[in-house]
Amino acid sequence: MGEHMGLDIPTGARSARAAYKVTSRFDTGLLTFTLSEAEAEAYFEKYPPSARWLTPTAAQPDTPPSDFARFGLPEPETLKDGMRYGYVCPGAAAEPTASPDPFGMGSYDVSDEKCVRAYVHEYAPDRARLYFRTHFEPGVDSLPTPLSTPAPAR
């Protein structure tokens, strides 16, 4: 899934999980893993946010469990403390903005299929869980290649 999103999973990542959900309206790609805070900061130097990171003003506790619940995790929208979110656009070059960008990061067209919604939750001292979610158009985007599982020995 990381390859399909254009993201790598660092060697220091723990609890890496991915899923691809097919629906009639759109397909959803999910990826999550944990890193130390220093590793997370280094990771986002490679995949900088499309603008500044946002912090939620409130948690959305009535968000129904749907995507990340399959991994036994809360949906990132239900979290407030230690949470930041935005878009990362792997492989996209920042375009100069028409008006000065006060954050000096340029901007991306986040409607581009290369952009992925990113959430970073600092859930413990020096640990962060990274959540990534993106949508694909069924029949337009290619499906990710599933990992093959060796047949059990008899």
Short mmCIF file of N, CA and C in Angstrom, two decimals, residues 5 7 28-35 40-41 43-44 47-50 52-60 63-64 66-68 73-89 115-123 127-135:
data_model
loop_
_atom_site.label_atom_id
_atom_site.label_comp_id
_atom_site.label_asym_id
_atom_site.label_seq_id
_atom_site.Cartn_x
_atom_site.Cartn_y
_atom_site.Cartn_z
N MET A 5 0.74 4.36 -2.60
CA MET A 5 0.55 5.75 -2.18
C MET A 5 1.76 6.62 -2.52
N LEU A 7 4.61 6.27 -0.78
CA LEU A 7 5.28 6.44 0.51
C LEU A 7 6.10 5.20 0.84
N THR A 28 -10.61 3.07 -0.87
CA THR A 28 -9.83 3.75 0.16
C THR A 28 -8.58 2.96 0.46
N GLY A 29 -7.44 3.63 0.43
CA GLY A 29 -6.17 3.03 0.81
C GLY A 29 -5.78 3.52 2.19
N LEU A 30 -5.35 2.61 3.06
CA LEU A 30 -4.97 2.93 4.43
C LEU A 30 -3.57 2.42 4.72
N LEU A 31 -2.82 3.19 5.48
CA LEU A 31 -1.50 2.81 5.92
C LEU A 31 -1.27 3.44 7.28
N THR A 32 -0.70 2.68 8.21
CA THR A 32 -0.38 3.22 9.52
C THR A 32 0.85 2.52 10.07
N PHE A 33 1.64 3.24 10.85
CA PHE A 33 2.79 2.67 11.55
C PHE A 33 3.23 3.66 12.61
N THR A 34 4.10 3.21 13.51
CA THR A 34 4.62 4.08 14.56
C THR A 34 6.11 4.31 14.37
N LEU A 35 6.55 5.47 14.84
CA LEU A 35 7.96 5.86 14.81
C LEU A 35 8.26 6.65 16.07
N ALA A 40 9.81 10.40 13.05
CA ALA A 40 8.64 10.98 12.38
C ALA A 40 9.00 12.33 11.76
N GLU A 41 9.75 13.15 12.48
CA GLU A 41 10.16 14.45 11.94
C GLU A 41 11.05 14.24 10.71
N TYR A 43 11.02 11.66 8.74
CA TYR A 43 10.15 11.12 7.70
C TYR A 43 9.46 12.25 6.95
N PHE A 44 8.95 13.24 7.69
CA PHE A 44 8.22 14.33 7.05
C PHE A 44 9.14 15.38 6.44
N TYR A 47 8.80 13.70 3.11
CA TYR A 47 7.44 13.90 2.61
C TYR A 47 6.83 15.09 3.35
N PRO A 48 7.22 16.31 2.98
CA PRO A 48 6.71 17.47 3.72
C PRO A 48 5.22 17.68 3.48
N PRO A 49 4.54 18.27 4.45
CA PRO A 49 3.12 18.56 4.25
C PRO A 49 2.94 19.58 3.14
N SER A 50 1.77 19.56 2.50
CA SER A 50 1.50 20.46 1.38
C SER A 50 1.36 21.91 1.84
N ARG A 52 1.09 24.09 6.02
CA ARG A 52 1.45 23.85 7.42
C ARG A 52 0.57 22.76 8.02
N TRP A 53 1.08 22.12 9.05
CA TRP A 53 0.29 21.13 9.77
C TRP A 53 -0.85 21.85 10.48
N LEU A 54 -1.99 21.21 10.53
CA LEU A 54 -3.14 21.74 11.25
C LEU A 54 -3.32 20.94 12.52
N THR A 55 -3.89 21.57 13.54
CA THR A 55 -4.23 20.85 14.76
C THR A 55 -5.74 20.95 14.96
N PRO A 56 -6.36 19.88 15.37
CA PRO A 56 -7.81 19.92 15.55
C PRO A 56 -8.20 20.83 16.71
N THR A 57 -9.28 21.57 16.53
CA THR A 57 -9.78 22.41 17.62
C THR A 57 -10.59 21.57 18.61
N ALA A 58 -11.10 20.45 18.14
CA ALA A 58 -11.84 19.53 19.01
C ALA A 58 -11.79 18.15 18.38
N ALA A 59 -11.92 17.15 19.23
CA ALA A 59 -12.03 15.78 18.72
C ALA A 59 -13.44 15.58 18.17
N GLN A 60 -13.60 14.67 17.27
CA GLN A 60 -14.91 14.33 16.71
C GLN A 60 -15.27 12.93 17.20
N THR A 63 -17.37 10.24 15.26
CA THR A 63 -16.93 9.68 13.99
C THR A 63 -17.07 8.16 14.08
N PRO A 64 -17.86 7.56 13.18
CA PRO A 64 -18.05 6.11 13.29
C PRO A 64 -16.76 5.35 12.97
N SER A 66 -14.59 3.06 11.15
CA SER A 66 -14.77 2.47 9.82
C SER A 66 -13.44 2.05 9.21
N ASP A 67 -12.50 2.96 9.08
CA ASP A 67 -11.27 2.65 8.36
C ASP A 67 -10.22 2.02 9.26
N PHE A 68 -9.68 2.77 10.19
CA PHE A 68 -8.59 2.28 11.02
C PHE A 68 -9.05 1.35 12.13
N LEU A 73 -7.56 0.35 15.96
CA LEU A 73 -7.12 1.70 16.28
C LEU A 73 -8.29 2.67 16.22
N PRO A 74 -8.20 3.76 16.97
CA PRO A 74 -9.25 4.77 16.85
C PRO A 74 -9.10 5.51 15.51
N GLU A 75 -10.19 6.02 15.00
CA GLU A 75 -10.11 6.86 13.80
C GLU A 75 -9.38 8.14 14.19
N PRO A 76 -8.47 8.63 13.37
CA PRO A 76 -7.68 9.80 13.77
C PRO A 76 -8.53 11.04 14.04
N GLU A 77 -9.69 11.14 13.42
CA GLU A 77 -10.56 12.29 13.66
C GLU A 77 -11.10 12.32 15.09
N THR A 78 -11.08 11.19 15.79
CA THR A 78 -11.60 11.15 17.16
C THR A 78 -10.57 11.62 18.18
N LEU A 79 -9.36 11.92 17.74
CA LEU A 79 -8.27 12.31 18.64
C LEU A 79 -8.01 13.81 18.54
N LYS A 80 -7.64 14.43 19.66
CA LYS A 80 -7.32 15.85 19.65
C LYS A 80 -5.92 16.11 20.21
N ASP A 81 -5.67 15.62 21.44
CA ASP A 81 -4.39 15.88 22.09
C ASP A 81 -3.26 15.17 21.36
N GLY A 82 -2.21 15.91 21.04
CA GLY A 82 -1.06 15.34 20.36
C GLY A 82 -1.28 15.06 18.89
N MET A 83 -2.35 15.58 18.31
CA MET A 83 -2.71 15.30 16.91
C MET A 83 -2.40 16.50 16.02
N ARG A 84 -1.91 16.20 14.81
CA ARG A 84 -1.78 17.19 13.74
C ARG A 84 -2.12 16.46 12.44
N TYR A 85 -2.53 17.22 11.45
CA TYR A 85 -2.94 16.59 10.20
C TYR A 85 -2.71 17.53 9.02
N GLY A 86 -2.75 16.97 7.83
CA GLY A 86 -2.58 17.72 6.59
C GLY A 86 -2.48 16.76 5.43
N TYR A 87 -1.93 17.22 4.35
CA TYR A 87 -1.72 16.39 3.17
C TYR A 87 -0.23 16.29 2.88
N VAL A 88 0.20 15.14 2.42
CA VAL A 88 1.54 14.98 1.86
C VAL A 88 1.33 14.55 0.41
N CYS A 89 2.21 15.03 -0.45
CA CYS A 89 2.06 14.77 -1.88
C CYS A 89 3.35 14.19 -2.42
N CYS A 115 -1.58 13.04 -3.79
CA CYS A 115 -1.68 13.56 -2.43
C CYS A 115 -2.43 12.60 -1.52
N VAL A 116 -1.95 12.51 -0.31
CA VAL A 116 -2.47 11.56 0.69
C VAL A 116 -2.76 12.34 1.97
N ARG A 117 -3.89 12.07 2.58
CA ARG A 117 -4.23 12.69 3.86
C ARG A 117 -3.35 12.04 4.93
N ALA A 118 -2.67 12.85 5.74
CA ALA A 118 -1.76 12.35 6.77
C ALA A 118 -2.18 12.87 8.13
N TYR A 119 -2.10 12.00 9.11
CA TYR A 119 -2.37 12.35 10.51
C TYR A 119 -1.19 11.86 11.32
N VAL A 120 -0.75 12.66 12.27
CA VAL A 120 0.34 12.27 13.16
C VAL A 120 -0.18 12.42 14.58
N HIS A 121 -0.17 11.33 15.32
CA HIS A 121 -0.64 11.34 16.70
C HIS A 121 0.52 11.00 17.62
N GLU A 122 0.93 11.97 18.42
CA GLU A 122 1.98 11.72 19.42
C GLU A 122 1.28 11.13 20.64
N TYR A 123 1.21 9.82 20.67
CA TYR A 123 0.38 9.10 21.64
C TYR A 123 1.10 8.75 22.93
N ARG A 127 6.87 8.84 21.02
CA ARG A 127 6.29 7.90 20.03
C ARG A 127 5.16 8.60 19.28
N ALA A 128 5.12 8.36 17.99
CA ALA A 128 4.07 8.93 17.14
C ALA A 128 3.52 7.84 16.23
N ARG A 129 2.19 7.83 16.09
CA ARG A 129 1.54 6.94 15.13
C ARG A 129 1.20 7.79 13.92
N LEU A 130 1.61 7.32 12.75
CA LEU A 130 1.31 7.99 11.50
C LEU A 130 0.17 7.24 10.83
N TYR A 131 -0.85 7.99 10.42
CA TYR A 131 -2.00 7.44 9.71
C TYR A 131 -2.01 8.07 8.32
N PHE A 132 -2.24 7.28 7.29
CA PHE A 132 -2.37 7.80 5.93
C PHE A 132 -3.64 7.22 5.32
N ARG A 133 -4.39 8.09 4.64
CA ARG A 133 -5.63 7.66 3.98
C ARG A 133 -5.72 8.37 2.64
N THR A 134 -6.07 7.63 1.62
CA THR A 134 -6.29 8.24 0.31
C THR A 134 -7.42 7.51 -0.38
N HIS A 135 -7.97 8.16 -1.37
CA HIS A 135 -9.08 7.57 -2.12
C HIS A 135 -8.66 7.40 -3.57
#
